[in-house]
Each structure stands twice: as structure tokens, then as C-alpha cells.
CSV table of C-alpha atoms in Angstrom, one decimal:
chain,number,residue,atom,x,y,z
A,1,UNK,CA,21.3,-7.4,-2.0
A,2,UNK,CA,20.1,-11.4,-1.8
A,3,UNK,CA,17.2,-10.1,0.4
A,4,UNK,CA,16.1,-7.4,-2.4
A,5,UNK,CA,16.7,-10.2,-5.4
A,6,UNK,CA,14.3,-12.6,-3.4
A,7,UNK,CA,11.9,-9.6,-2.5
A,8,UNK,CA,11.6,-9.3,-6.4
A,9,UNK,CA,11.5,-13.2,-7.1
A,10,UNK,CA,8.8,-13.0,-4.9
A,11,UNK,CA,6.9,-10.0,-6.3
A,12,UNK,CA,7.6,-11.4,-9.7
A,13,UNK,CA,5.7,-14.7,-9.2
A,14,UNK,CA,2.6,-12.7,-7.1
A,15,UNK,CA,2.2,-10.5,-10.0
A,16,UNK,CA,1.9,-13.3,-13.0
A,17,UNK,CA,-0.4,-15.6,-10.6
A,18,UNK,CA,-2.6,-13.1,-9.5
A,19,UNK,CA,-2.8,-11.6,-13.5
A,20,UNK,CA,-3.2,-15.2,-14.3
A,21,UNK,CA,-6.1,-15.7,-11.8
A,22,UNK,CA,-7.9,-12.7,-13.0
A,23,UNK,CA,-7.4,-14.1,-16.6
A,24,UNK,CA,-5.8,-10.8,-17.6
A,25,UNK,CA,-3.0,-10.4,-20.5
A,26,UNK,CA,-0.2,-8.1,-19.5
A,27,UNK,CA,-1.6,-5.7,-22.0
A,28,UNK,CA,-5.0,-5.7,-20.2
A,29,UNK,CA,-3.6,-5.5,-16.9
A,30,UNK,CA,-1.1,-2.6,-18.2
A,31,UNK,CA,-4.0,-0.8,-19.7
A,32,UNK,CA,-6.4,-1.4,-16.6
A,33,UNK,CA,-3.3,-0.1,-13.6
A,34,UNK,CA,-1.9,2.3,-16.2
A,35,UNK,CA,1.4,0.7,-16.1
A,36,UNK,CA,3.5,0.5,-19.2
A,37,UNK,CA,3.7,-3.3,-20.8
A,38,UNK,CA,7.6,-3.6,-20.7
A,39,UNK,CA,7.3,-2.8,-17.0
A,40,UNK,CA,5.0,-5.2,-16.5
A,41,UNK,CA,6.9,-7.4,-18.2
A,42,UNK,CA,10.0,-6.6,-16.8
A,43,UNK,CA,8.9,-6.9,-13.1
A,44,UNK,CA,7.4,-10.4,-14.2
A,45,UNK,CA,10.9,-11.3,-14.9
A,46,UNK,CA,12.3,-9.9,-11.6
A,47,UNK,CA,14.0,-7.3,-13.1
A,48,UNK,CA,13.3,-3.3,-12.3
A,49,UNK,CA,12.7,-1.7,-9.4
A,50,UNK,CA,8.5,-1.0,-9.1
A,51,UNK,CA,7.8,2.1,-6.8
A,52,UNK,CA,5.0,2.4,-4.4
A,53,UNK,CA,2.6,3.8,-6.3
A,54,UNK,CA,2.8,1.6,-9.1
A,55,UNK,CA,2.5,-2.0,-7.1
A,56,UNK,CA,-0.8,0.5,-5.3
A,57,UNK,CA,-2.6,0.2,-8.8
A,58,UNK,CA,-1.1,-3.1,-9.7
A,59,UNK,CA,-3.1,-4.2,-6.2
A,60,UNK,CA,-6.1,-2.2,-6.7
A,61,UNK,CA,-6.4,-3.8,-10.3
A,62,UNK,CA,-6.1,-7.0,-9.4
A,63,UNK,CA,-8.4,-6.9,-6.6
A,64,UNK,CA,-6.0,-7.7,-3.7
A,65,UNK,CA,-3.5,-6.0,-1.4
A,66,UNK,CA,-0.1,-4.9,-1.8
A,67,UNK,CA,1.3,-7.5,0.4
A,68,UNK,CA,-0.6,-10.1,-1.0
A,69,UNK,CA,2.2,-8.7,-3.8
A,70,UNK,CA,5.0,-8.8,-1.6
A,71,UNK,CA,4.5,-11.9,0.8
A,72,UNK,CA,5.9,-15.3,0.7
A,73,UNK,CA,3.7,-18.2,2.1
A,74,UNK,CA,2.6,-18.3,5.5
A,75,UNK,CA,5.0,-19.2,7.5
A,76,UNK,CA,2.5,-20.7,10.9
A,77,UNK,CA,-0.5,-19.5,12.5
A,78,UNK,CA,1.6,-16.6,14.7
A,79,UNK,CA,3.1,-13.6,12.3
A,80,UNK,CA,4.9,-11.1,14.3
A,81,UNK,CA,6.5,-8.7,12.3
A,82,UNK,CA,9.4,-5.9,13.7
A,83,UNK,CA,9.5,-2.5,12.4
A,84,UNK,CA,13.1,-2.6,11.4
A,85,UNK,CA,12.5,-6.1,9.7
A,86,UNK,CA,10.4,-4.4,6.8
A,87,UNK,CA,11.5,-1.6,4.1
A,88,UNK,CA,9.6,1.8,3.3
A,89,UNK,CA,7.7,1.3,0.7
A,90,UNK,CA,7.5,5.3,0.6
A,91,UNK,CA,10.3,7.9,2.2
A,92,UNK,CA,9.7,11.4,1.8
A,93,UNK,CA,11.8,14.3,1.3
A,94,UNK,CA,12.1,15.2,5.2
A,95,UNK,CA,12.7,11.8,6.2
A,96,UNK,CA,9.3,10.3,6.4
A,97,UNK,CA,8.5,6.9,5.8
A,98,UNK,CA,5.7,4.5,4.9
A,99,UNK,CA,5.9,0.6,6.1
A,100,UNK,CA,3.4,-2.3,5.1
A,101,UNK,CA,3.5,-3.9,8.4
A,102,UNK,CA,1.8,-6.9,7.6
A,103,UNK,CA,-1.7,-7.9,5.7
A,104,UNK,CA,-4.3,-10.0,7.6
A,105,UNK,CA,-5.2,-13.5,5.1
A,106,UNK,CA,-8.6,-14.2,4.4
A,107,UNK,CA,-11.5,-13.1,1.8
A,108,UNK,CA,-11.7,-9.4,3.3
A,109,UNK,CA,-7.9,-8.7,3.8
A,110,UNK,CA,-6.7,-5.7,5.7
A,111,UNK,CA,-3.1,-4.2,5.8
A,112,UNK,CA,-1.4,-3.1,8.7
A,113,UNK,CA,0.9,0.4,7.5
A,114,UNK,CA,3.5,2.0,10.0
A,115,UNK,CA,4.2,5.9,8.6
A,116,UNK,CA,6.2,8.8,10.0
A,117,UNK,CA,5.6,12.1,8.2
A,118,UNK,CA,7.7,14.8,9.4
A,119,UNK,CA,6.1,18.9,9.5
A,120,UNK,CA,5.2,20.0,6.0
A,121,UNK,CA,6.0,16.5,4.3
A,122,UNK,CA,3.2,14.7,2.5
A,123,UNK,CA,2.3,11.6,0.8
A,124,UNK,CA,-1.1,12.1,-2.0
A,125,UNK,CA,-2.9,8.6,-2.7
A,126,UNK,CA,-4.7,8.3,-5.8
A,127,UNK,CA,-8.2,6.6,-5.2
A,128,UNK,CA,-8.4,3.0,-4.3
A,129,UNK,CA,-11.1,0.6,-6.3
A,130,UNK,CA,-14.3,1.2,-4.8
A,131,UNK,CA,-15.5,-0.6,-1.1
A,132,UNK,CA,-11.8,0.3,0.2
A,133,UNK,CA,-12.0,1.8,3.5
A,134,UNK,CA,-9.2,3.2,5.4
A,135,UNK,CA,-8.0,4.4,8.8
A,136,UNK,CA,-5.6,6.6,10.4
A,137,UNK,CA,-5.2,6.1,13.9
A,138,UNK,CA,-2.6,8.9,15.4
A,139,UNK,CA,0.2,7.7,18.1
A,140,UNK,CA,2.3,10.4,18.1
A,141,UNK,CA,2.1,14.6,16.8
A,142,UNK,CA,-0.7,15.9,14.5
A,143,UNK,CA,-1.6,15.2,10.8
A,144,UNK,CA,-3.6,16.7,8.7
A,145,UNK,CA,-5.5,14.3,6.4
A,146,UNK,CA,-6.8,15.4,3.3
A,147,UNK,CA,-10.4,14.0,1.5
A,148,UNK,CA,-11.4,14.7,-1.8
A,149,UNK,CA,-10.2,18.4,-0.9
A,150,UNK,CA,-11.4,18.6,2.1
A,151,UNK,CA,-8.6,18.9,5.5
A,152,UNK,CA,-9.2,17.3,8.6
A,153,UNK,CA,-7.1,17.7,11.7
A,154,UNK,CA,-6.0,14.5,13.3
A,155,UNK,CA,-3.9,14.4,16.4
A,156,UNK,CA,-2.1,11.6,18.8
A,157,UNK,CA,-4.8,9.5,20.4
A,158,UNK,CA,-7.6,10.6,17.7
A,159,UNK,CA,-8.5,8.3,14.9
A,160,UNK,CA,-10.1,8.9,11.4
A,161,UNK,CA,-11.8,6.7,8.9
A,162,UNK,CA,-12.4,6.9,5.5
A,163,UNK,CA,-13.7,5.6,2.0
A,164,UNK,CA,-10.2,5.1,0.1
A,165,UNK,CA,-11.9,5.7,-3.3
A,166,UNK,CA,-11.4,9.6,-2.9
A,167,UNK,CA,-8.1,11.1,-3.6
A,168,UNK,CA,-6.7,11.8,-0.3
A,169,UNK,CA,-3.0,13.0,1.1
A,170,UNK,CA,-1.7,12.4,4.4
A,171,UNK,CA,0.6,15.9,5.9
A,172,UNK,CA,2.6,15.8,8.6
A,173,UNK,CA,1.6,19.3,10.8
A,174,UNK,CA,2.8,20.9,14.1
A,175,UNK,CA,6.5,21.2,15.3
A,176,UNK,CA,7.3,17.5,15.8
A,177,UNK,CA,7.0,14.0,13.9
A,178,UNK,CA,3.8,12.5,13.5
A,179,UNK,CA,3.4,8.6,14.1
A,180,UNK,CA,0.4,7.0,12.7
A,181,UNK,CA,-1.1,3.6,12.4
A,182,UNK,CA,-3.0,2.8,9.1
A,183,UNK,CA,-5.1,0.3,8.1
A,184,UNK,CA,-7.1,-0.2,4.7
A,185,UNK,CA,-9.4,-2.4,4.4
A,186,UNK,CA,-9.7,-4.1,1.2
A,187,UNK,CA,-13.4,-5.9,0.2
A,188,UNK,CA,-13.9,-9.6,-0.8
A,189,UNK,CA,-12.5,-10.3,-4.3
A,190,UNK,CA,-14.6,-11.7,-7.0
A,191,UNK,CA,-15.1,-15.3,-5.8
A,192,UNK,CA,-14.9,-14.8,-2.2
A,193,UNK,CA,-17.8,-16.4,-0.1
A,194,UNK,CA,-19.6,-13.3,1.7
């Protein structure tokens, strides 16, 4: 439970300087990520318990990535980061899961995801701010990955990328689990040299 109370000490003091930074009230930024106030202000106490999709537009509105959310400082110029070491940030109904591996530093970050999606199970992403690119690159079993309506088959050793400002779903299809690498690729914020 210490690890989940510093987790949320953590997120706490990421959301208020990154809404600081932008120069947003909690209002605006509520408004903006269509999150409620006393949420907001209740995870900038360290209190609640955010779910994924809400610290997705809390990220996308403040024009950086989940992690950046999430992370402590840098801890050296090596990162390596176990699986096991790093909770879902999403679990499906079938017993699918969603990890945020890691985030890359830098004006252009890019996050590193770990999913399993078992047959049938899926996980539907509202659209990312505009410039976000994302990629699903297959290791194990078949997905099919869904783009503004549109399916597109995907299977172990095959890769896909995409603009992430389309609503799109990720399925898990075929008999077995699927194991898939994302990455999304998040463009310079405002200030960031090009």
C-alpha cells in the first residue's frame, strides 16, 4: 500500500506542476480534459484513485505523456524497467492488461506500452491531441485494430502505425492471447526547440 500512496504523491505533484506550467486553473484544465473539478482537486491532494482514461486526457491536455504523470526523477542515464515491476494501467474483463513500460525524456517523448488482450476483449481510445502517432507492433497472436471505423488485421511479427487523433480500439482475435508492443509518439510541447 506505501508503494500506491507514493505512486499518488507522485502523480499528485506531476499534475499541479504541469497545470501550473501551462498556466491553467483547475477549472480550465477540468473544463479542457473533461474531468470534474473536485477530482482534479482531489488527485492534486493525493487522494482518489484516477483510472486510465482519465490521466489519458489529463496528458493529452497538458501536452505531455502519461508517464511524464506518473514518473519520479531520473534516476541515471540507464532505465531498465521489468514487466512485473510496473502496474496495468488498464485490465480487461478476460484478463487483459495494459502496461506503460516506460516514456523516452526529451522535447518529442515517446511511451513504451506492454498489452495482452485475450480473444474478444477490447480496449476503445478516445482521440489523442492532434500530431500523436502510434504503433502496434505484434509479438504474439492476432489483433484486430480498429481506425476511425475502419478494421485492420494485425498479426505476430506485423506492425501497424497510425495517427492517434482518430478514435481507435485495439481487439484481441484468434484462439490465443495476443502480445503487442505499443508505442505513441507524442509531438514537441509548446516551448520545445524543433
Amino acid at each position: 500500500m506505501a508503494g500506491t500512496e507514493a505512486a499518488l504523491r507522485t502523480l499528485a505533484h506531476n499534475v499541479r506542476a504541469a497545470r501550473t506550467r501551462a498556466g491553467l486553473s483547475l477549472d480550465e484544465l477540468g473544463r479542457r480534459a473533461k474531468v470534474s473539478k473536485g477530482a482534479l482537486v482531489a488527485l492534486e491532494k493525493a487522494q482518489g484513485n484516477p483510472n486510465f482514461a482519465t490521466l489519458v486526457r489529463l496528458a493529452d491536455t497538458l501536452g505531455i505523456s502519461v508517464s511524464a504523470l506518473m514518473e519520479g526523477p531520473a534516476e541515471g542515464r540507464v532505465r531498465v524497467v521489468s514487466a512485473d515491476a510496473v502496474m496495468p494501467l488498464w485490465a480487461g474483463e478476460k484478463g487483459g492488461e495494459a502496461r506503460l513500460m516506460l516514456t523516452t525524456s526529451g522535447p518529442a517523448p515517446v511511451e513504451v506500452w506492454r498489452w495482452r488482450l485475450e480473444p474478444g476483449e477490447e480496449y476503445p481510445s478516445h482521440p489523442h491531441q492532434p500530431g500523436v502517432v502510434e504503433t502496434v507492433s505484434v509479438t504474439a497472436g492476432r489483433m484486430v485494430l480498429v481506425v476511425d471505423g475502419t478494421e485492420h488485421a494485425v498479426e505476430a511479427g506485423q506492425t501497424a502505425t497510425f495517427d492517434g487523433d482518430a478514435p481507435h480500439t485495439y481487439r484481441g482475435a484468434g484462439t490465443g492471447t495476443c502480445h503487442l508492443i505499443m508505442t505513441v509518439h507524442i509531438p514537441p510541447g509548446p516551448g520545445s526547440a524543433s
